[in-house]
PDB file of C-alpha atoms in Angstrom:
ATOM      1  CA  UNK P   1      14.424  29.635   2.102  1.00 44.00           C
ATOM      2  CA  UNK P   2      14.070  25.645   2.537  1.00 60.00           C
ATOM      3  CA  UNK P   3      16.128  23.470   0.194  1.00 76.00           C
ATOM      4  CA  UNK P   4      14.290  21.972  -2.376  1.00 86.00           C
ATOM      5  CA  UNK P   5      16.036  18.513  -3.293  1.00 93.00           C
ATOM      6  CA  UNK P   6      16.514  17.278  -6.477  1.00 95.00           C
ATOM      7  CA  UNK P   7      15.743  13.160  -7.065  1.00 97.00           C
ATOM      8  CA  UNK P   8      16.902  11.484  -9.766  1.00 98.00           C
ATOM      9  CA  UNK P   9      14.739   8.204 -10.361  1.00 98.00           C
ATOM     10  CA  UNK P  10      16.433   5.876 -12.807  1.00 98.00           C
ATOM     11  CA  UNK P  11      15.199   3.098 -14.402  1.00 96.00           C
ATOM     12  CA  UNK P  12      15.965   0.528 -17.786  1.00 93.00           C
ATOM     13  CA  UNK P  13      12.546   2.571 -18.914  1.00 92.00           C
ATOM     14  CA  UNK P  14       8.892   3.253 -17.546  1.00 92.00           C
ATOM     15  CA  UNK P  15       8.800   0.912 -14.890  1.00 92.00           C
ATOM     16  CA  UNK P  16      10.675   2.964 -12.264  1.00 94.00           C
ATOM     17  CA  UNK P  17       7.557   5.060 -12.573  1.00 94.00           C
ATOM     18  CA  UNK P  18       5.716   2.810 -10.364  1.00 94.00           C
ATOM     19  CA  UNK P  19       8.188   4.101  -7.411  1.00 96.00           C
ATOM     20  CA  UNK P  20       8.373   7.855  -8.587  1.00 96.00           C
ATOM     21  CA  UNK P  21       4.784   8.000  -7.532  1.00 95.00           C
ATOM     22  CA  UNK P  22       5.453   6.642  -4.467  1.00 96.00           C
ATOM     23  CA  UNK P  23       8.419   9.352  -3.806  1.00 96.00           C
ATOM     24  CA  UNK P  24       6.461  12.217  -5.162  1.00 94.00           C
ATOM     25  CA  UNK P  25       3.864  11.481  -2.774  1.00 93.00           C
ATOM     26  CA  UNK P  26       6.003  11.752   0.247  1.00 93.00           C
ATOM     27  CA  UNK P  27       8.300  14.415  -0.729  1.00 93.00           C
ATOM     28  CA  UNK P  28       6.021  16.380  -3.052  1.00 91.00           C
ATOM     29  CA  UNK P  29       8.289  19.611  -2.725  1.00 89.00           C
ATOM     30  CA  UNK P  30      11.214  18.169  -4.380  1.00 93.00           C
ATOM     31  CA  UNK P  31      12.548  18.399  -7.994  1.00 93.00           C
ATOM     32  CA  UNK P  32      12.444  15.025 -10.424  1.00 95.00           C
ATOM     33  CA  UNK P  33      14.337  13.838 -12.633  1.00 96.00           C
ATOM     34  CA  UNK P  34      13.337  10.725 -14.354  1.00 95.00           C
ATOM     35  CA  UNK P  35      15.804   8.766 -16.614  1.00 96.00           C
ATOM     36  CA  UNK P  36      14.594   5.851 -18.865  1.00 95.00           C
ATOM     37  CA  UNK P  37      17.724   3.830 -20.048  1.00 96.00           C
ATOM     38  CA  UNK P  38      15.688   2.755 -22.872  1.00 94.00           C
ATOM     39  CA  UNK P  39      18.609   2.573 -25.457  1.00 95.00           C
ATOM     40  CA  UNK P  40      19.572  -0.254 -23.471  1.00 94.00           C
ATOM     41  CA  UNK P  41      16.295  -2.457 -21.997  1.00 90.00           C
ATOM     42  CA  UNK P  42      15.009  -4.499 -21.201  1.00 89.00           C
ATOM     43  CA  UNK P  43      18.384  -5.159 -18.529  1.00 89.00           C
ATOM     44  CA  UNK P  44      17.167  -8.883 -17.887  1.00 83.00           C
ATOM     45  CA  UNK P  45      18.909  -9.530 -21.269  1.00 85.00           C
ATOM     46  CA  UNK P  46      22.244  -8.259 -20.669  1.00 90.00           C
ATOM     47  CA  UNK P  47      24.954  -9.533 -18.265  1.00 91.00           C
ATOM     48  CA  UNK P  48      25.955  -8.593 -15.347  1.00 92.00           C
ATOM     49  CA  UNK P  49      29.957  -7.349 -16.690  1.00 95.00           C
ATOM     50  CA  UNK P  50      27.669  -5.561 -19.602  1.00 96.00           C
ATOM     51  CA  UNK P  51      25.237  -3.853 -17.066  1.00 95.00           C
ATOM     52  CA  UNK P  52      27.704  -2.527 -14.665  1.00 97.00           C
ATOM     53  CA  UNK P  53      29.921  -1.381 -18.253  1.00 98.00           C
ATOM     54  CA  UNK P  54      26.525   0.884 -18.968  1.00 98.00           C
ATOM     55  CA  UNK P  55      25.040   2.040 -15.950  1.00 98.00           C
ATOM     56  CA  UNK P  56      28.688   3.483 -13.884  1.00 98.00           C
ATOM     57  CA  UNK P  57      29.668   5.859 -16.816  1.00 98.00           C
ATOM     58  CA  UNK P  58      26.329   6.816 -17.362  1.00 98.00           C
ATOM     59  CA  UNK P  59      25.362   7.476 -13.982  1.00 98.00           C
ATOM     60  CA  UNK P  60      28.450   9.768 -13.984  1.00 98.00           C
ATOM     61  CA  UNK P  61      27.337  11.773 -16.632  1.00 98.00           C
ATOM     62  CA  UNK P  62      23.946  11.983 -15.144  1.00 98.00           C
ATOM     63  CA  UNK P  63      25.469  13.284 -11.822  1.00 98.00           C
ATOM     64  CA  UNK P  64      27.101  16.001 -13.177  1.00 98.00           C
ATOM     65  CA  UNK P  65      24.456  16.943 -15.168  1.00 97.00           C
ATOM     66  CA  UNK P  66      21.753  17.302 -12.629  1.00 97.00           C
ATOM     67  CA  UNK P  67      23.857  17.547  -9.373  1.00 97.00           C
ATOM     68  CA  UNK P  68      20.935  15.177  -7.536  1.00 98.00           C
ATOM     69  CA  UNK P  69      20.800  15.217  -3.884  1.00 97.00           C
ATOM     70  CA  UNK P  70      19.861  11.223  -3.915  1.00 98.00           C
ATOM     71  CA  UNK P  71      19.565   8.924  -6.827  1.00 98.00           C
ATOM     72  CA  UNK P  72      16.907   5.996  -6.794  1.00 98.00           C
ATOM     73  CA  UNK P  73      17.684   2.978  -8.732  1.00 98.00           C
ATOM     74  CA  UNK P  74      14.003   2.041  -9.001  1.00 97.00           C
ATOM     75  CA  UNK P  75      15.274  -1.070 -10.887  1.00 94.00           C
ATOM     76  CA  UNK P  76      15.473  -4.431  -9.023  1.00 91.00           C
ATOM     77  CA  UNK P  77      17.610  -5.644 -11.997  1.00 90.00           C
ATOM     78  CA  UNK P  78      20.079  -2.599 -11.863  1.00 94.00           C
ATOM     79  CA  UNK P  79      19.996  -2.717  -8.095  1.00 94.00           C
ATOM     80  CA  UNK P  80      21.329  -6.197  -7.672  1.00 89.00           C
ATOM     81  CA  UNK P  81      23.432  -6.235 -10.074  1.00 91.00           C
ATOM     82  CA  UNK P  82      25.349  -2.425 -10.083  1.00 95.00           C
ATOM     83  CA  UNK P  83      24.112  -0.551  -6.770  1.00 95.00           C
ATOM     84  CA  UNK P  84      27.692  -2.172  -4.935  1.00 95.00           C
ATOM     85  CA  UNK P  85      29.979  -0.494  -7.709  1.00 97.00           C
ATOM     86  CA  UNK P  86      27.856   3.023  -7.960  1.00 98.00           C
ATOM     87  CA  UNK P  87      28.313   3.501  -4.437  1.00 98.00           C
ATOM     88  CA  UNK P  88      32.179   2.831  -4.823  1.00 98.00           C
ATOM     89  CA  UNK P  89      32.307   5.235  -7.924  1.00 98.00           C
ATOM     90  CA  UNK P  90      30.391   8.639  -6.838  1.00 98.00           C
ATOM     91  CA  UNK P  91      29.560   9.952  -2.963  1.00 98.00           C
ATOM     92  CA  UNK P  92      25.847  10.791  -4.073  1.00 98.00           C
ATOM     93  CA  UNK P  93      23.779   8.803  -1.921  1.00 97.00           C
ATOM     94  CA  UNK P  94      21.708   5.784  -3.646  1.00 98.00           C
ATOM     95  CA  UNK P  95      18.680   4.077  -2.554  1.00 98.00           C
ATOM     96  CA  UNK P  96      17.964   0.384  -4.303  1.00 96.00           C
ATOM     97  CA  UNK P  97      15.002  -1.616  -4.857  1.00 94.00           C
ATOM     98  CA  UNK P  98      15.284  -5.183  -4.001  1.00 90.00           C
ATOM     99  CA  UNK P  99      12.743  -8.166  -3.484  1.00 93.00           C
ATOM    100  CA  UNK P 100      10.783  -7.661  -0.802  1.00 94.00           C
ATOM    101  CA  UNK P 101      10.980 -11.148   0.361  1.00 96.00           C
ATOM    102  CA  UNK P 102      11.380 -10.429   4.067  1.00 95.00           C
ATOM    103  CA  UNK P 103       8.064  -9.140   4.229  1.00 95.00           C
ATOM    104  CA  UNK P 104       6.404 -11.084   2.241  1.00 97.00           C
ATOM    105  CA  UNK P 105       7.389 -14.320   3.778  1.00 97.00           C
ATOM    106  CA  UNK P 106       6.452 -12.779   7.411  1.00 96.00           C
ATOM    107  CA  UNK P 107       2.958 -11.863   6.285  1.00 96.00           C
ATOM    108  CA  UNK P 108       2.238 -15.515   4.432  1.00 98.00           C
ATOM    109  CA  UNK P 109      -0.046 -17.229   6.300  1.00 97.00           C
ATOM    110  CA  UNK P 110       0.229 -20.525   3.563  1.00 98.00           C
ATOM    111  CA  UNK P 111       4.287 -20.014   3.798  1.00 97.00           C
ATOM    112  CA  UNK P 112       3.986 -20.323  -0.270  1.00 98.00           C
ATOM    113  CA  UNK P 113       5.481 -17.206  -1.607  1.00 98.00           C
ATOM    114  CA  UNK P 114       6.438 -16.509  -5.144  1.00 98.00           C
ATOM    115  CA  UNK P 115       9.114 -14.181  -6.442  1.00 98.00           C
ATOM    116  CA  UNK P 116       7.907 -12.520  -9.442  1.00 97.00           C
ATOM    117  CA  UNK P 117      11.487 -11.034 -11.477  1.00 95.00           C
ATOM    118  CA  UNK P 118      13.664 -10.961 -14.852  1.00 91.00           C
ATOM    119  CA  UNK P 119      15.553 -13.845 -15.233  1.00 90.00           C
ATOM    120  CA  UNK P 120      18.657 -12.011 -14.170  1.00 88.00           C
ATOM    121  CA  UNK P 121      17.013 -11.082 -11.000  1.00 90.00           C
ATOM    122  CA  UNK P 122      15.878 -14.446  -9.808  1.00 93.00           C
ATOM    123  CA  UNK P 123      19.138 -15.755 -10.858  1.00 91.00           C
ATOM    124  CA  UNK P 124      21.149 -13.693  -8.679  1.00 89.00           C
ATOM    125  CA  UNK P 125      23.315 -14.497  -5.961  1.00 92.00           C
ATOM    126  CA  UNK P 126      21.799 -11.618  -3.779  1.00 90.00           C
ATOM    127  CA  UNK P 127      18.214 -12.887  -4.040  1.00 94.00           C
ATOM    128  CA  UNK P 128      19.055 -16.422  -2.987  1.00 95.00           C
ATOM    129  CA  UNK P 129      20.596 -14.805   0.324  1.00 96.00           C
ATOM    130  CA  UNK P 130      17.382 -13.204   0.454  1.00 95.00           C
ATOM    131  CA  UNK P 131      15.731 -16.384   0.403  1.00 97.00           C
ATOM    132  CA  UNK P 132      18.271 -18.142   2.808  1.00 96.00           C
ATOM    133  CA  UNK P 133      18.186 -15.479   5.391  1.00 96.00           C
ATOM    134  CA  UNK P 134      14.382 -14.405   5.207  1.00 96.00           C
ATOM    135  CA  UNK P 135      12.370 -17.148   3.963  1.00 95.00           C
ATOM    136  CA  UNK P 136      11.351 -17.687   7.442  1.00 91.00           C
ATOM    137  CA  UNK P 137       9.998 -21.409   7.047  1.00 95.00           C
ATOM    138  CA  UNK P 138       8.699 -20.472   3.158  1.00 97.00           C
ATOM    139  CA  UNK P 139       8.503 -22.225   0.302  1.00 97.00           C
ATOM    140  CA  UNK P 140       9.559 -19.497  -1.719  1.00 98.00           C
ATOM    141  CA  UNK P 141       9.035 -20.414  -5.934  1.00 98.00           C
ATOM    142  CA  UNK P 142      11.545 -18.409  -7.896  1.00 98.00           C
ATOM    143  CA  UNK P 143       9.714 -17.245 -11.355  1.00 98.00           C
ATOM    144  CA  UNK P 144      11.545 -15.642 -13.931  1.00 96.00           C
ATOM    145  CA  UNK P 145       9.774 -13.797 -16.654  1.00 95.00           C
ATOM    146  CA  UNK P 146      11.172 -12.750 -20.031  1.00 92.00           C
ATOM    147  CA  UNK P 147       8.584 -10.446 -21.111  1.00 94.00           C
ATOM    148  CA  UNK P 148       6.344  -8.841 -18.351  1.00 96.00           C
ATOM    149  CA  UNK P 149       8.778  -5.913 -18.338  1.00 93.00           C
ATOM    150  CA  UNK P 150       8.093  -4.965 -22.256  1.00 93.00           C
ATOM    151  CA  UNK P 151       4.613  -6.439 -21.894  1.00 96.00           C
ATOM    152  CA  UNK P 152       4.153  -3.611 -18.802  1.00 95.00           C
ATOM    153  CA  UNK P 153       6.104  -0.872 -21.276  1.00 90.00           C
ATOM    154  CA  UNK P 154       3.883  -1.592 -24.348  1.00 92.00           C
ATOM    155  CA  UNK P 155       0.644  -1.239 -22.150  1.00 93.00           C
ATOM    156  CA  UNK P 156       1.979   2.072 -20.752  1.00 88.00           C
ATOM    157  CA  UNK P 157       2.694   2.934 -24.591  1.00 85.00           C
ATOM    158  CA  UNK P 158      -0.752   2.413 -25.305  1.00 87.00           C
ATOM    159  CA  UNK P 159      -0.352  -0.948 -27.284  1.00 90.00           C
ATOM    160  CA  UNK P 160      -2.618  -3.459 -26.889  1.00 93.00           C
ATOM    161  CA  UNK P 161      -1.295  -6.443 -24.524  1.00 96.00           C
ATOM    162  CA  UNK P 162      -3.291  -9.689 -24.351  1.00 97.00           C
ATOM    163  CA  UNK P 163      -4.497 -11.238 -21.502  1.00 97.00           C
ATOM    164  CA  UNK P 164      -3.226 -14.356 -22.318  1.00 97.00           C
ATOM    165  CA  UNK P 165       0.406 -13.209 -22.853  1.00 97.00           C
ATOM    166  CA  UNK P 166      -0.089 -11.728 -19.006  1.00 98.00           C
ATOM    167  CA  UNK P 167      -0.952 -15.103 -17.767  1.00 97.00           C
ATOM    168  CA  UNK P 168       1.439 -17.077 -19.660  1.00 97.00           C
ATOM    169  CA  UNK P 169       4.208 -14.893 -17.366  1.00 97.00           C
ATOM    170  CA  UNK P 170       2.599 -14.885 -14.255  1.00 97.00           C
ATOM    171  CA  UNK P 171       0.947 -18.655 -14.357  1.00 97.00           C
ATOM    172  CA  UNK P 172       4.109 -20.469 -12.311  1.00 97.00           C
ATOM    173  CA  UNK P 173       3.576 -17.774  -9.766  1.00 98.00           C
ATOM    174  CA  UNK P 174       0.722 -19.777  -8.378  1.00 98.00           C
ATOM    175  CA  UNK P 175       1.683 -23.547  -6.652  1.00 97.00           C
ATOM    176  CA  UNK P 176      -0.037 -25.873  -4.623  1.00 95.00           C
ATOM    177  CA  UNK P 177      -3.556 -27.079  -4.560  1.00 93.00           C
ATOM    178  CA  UNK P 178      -6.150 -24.232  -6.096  1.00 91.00           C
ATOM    179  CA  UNK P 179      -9.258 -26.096  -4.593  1.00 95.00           C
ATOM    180  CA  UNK P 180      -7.324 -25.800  -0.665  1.00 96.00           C
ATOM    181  CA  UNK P 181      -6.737 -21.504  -0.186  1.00 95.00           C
ATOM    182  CA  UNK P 182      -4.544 -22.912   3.289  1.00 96.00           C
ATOM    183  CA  UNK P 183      -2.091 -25.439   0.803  1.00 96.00           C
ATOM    184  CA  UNK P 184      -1.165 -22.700  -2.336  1.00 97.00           C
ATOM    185  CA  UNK P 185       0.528 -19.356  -2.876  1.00 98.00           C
ATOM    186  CA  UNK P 186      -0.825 -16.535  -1.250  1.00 98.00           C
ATOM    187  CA  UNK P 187       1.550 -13.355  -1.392  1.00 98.00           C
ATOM    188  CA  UNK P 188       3.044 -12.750  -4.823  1.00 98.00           C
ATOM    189  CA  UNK P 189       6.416 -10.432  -4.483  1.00 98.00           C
ATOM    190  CA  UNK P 190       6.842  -7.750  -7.947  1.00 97.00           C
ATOM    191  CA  UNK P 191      10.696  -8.232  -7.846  1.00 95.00           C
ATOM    192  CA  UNK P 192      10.893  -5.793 -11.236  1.00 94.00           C
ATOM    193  CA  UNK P 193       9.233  -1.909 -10.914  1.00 94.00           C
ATOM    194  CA  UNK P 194       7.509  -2.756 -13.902  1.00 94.00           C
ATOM    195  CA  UNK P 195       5.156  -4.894 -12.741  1.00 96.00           C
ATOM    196  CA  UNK P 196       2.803  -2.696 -10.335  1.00 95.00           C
ATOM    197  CA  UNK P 197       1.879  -1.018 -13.461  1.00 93.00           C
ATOM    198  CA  UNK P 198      -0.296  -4.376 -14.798  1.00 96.00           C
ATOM    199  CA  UNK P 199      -1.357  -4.524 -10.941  1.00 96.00           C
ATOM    200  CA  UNK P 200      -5.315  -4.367 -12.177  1.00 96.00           C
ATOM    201  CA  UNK P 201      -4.948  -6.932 -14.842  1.00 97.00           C
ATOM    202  CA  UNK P 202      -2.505  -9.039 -12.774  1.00 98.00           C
ATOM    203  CA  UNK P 203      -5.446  -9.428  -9.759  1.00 97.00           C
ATOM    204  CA  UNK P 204      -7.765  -9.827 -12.481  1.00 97.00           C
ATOM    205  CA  UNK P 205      -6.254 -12.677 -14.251  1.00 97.00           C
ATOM    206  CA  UNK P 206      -5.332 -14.219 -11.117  1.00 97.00           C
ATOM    207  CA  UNK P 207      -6.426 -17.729 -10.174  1.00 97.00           C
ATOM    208  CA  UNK P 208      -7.185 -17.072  -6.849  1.00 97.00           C
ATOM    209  CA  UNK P 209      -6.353 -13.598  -4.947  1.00 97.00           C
ATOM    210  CA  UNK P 210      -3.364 -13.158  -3.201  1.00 98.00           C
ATOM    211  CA  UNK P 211      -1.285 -10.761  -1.690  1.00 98.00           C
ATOM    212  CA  UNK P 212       1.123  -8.395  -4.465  1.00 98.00           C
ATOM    213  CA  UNK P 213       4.225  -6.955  -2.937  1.00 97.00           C
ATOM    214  CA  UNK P 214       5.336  -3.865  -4.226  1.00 94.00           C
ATOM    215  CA  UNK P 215       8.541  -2.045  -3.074  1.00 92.00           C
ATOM    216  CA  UNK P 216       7.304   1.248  -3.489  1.00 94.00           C
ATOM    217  CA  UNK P 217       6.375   2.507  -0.637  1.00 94.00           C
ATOM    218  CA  UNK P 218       9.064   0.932   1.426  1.00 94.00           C
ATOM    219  CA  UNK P 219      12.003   3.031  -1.238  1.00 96.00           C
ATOM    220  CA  UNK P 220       9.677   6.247  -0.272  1.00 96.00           C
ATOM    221  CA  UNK P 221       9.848   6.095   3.224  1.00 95.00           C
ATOM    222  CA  UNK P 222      13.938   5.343   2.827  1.00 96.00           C
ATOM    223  CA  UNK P 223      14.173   8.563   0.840  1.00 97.00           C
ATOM    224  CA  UNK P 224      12.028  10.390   3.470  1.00 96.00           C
ATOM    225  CA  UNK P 225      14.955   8.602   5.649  1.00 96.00           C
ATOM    226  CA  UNK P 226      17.745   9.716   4.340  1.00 96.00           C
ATOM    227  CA  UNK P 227      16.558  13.320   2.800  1.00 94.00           C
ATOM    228  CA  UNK P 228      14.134  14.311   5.856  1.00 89.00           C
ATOM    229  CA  UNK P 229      10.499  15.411   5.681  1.00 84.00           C
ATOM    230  CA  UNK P 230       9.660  18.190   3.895  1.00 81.00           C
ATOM    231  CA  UNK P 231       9.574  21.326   5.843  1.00 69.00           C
ATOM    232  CA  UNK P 232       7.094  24.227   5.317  1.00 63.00           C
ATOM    233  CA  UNK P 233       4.644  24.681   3.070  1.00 62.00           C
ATOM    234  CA  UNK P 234       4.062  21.996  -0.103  1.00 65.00           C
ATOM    235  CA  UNK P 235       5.354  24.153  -3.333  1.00 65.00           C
ATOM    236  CA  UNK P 236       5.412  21.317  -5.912  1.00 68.00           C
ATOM    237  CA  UNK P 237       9.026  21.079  -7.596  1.00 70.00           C
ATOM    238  CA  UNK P 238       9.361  20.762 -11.341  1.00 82.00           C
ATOM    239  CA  UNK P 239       9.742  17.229 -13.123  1.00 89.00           C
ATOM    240  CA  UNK P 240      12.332  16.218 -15.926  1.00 91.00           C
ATOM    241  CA  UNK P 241      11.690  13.170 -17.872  1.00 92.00           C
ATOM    242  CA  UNK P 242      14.614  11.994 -20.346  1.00 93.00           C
ATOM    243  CA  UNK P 243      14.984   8.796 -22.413  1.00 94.00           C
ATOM    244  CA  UNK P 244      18.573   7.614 -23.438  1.00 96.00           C
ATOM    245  CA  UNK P 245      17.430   6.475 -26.308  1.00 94.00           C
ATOM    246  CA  UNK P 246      16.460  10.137 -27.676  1.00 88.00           C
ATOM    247  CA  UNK P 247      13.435   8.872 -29.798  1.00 80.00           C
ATOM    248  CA  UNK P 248      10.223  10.830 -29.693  1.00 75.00           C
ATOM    249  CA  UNK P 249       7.325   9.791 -27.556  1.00 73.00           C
ATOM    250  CA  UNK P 250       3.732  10.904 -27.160  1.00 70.00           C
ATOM    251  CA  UNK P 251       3.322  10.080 -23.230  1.00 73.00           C
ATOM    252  CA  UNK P 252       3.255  13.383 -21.465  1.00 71.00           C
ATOM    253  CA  UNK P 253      -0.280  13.000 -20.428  1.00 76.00           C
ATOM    254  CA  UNK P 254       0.177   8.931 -19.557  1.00 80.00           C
ATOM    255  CA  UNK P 255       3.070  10.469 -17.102  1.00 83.00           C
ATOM    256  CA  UNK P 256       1.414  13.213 -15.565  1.00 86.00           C
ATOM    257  CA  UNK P 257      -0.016  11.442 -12.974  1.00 88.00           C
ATOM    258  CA  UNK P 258       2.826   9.766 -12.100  1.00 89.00           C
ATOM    259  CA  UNK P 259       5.160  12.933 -11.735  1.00 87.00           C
ATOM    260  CA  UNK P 260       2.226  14.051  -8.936  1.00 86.00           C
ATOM    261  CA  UNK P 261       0.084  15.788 -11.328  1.00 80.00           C
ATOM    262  CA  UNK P 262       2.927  17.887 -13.250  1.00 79.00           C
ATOM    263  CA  UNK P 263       4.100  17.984 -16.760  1.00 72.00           C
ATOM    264  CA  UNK P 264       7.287  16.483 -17.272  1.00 78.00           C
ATOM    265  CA  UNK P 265       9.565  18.759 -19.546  1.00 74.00           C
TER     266      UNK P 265
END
């Protein structure tokens, strides 16, 4: 009998779901779990020292509950700010999300590239090395938002979200001169797992199309890296969806499709 993996895809809350899909895709034979820190988001609000405090322990108790064969931090947030000290705490191998800016600055044709983030992303240390090693001849415009994240969650939730509170957050994405499409920003990178899931509304309310980065398939393909292709027949795993938080929620069939078509328990 083949092993059937177990993943565990963790995120501040529902944005991480935008790379489970992704994973589920390529390794549809594995087991899920998916675990919303929502007790403690949005993590663009907390410090570094406070992040690394919450996610370490927690992780640990997470580990030993599910015994995962590889743990995605589908959190750019989390990733930049806690992947260093997870890896130096447990032996279960991790796989990060990070802002794509390598590729996105190799495909610009207008070398105008925005990063899309939290504020604690864009801020950090590791995404300025980003920029310094990768930009590649870019002018690469650092935008932190303070409320796409919950704007993405409450849209997921069902809530109504306005367009105009989408704009207001994306708006400094887009530099340079709208009327010239060679002189303005043309790739747009989602530095926050969040964001893919406004992806309709954010080309829609776009002032002129460009290209939207999103990690996802890149953090499948390292899974499929590090954990193999699946071998045999396709015999869908089962799916596990917890929330730190504990409160109810009424999203089973808003998750389905994400999980690959099951029903998370």
């Amino acid at each position: 009998m083949t092993h059937r993996p177990t993943i565990l895809v963790f995120d501040s809350g529902l944005g991480g779901l935008s790379v489970l899909r992704e994973v589920v895709r390529a390794r549809p034979d594995a087991h899920y779990v998916y675990v919303a820190d929502d007790a403690f988001f949005p993590y663009g609000h907390h410090s570094e020292p406070a992040l690394i405090a919450r996610v370490v322990p927690l992780m640990g108790e997470l580990i030993t509950a599910h015994q995962p064969d590889l743990i995605v931090i589908a959190c750019n947030t989390a990733s930049v700010q806690t992947l260093a000290p997870l890896r130096a705490a447990y032996a279960t191998p991790f796989v990060g999300t990070v802002p794509a800016i390598k590729p996105a600055c190799a495909q610009s044709q207008t070398k105008r590239v925005s990063v899309l983030g939290t504020r604690a992303t864009v801020q950090r240390e590791y995404t300025h090395a980003l920029i310094r090693d990768f930009a590649q001849g870019c002018q690469v415009t650092l935008v932190g938002s303070p409320d796409l994240a919950s704007l993405a969650e409450a849209a997921l939730s069902g809530t109504g979200v306005s367009d105009e509170a989408i704009s207001a957050e994306v708006g400094p994405c887009f530099t340079g001169d709208r009327n010239d499409a060679s002189a303005r920003t043309d790739t747009v990178v989602l530095a926050c797992t969040h964001y893919p899931l406004l992806l309709d509304r954010l080309q829609r309310l776009a002032p002129w199309p460009v290209a939207w980065i999103d990690p996802a398939p890149a953090i499948a393909r390292r899974v499929v890296d590090l954990l193999g292709p699946q071998s045999g027949r396709v015999d869908h795993g089962g799916a596990t969806m917890i929330f730190t938080s504990n409160k109810p929620h009424q999203l089973s069939q808003a998750l389905t499709p994400f999980f690959g078509g099951r029903v998370p328990a």
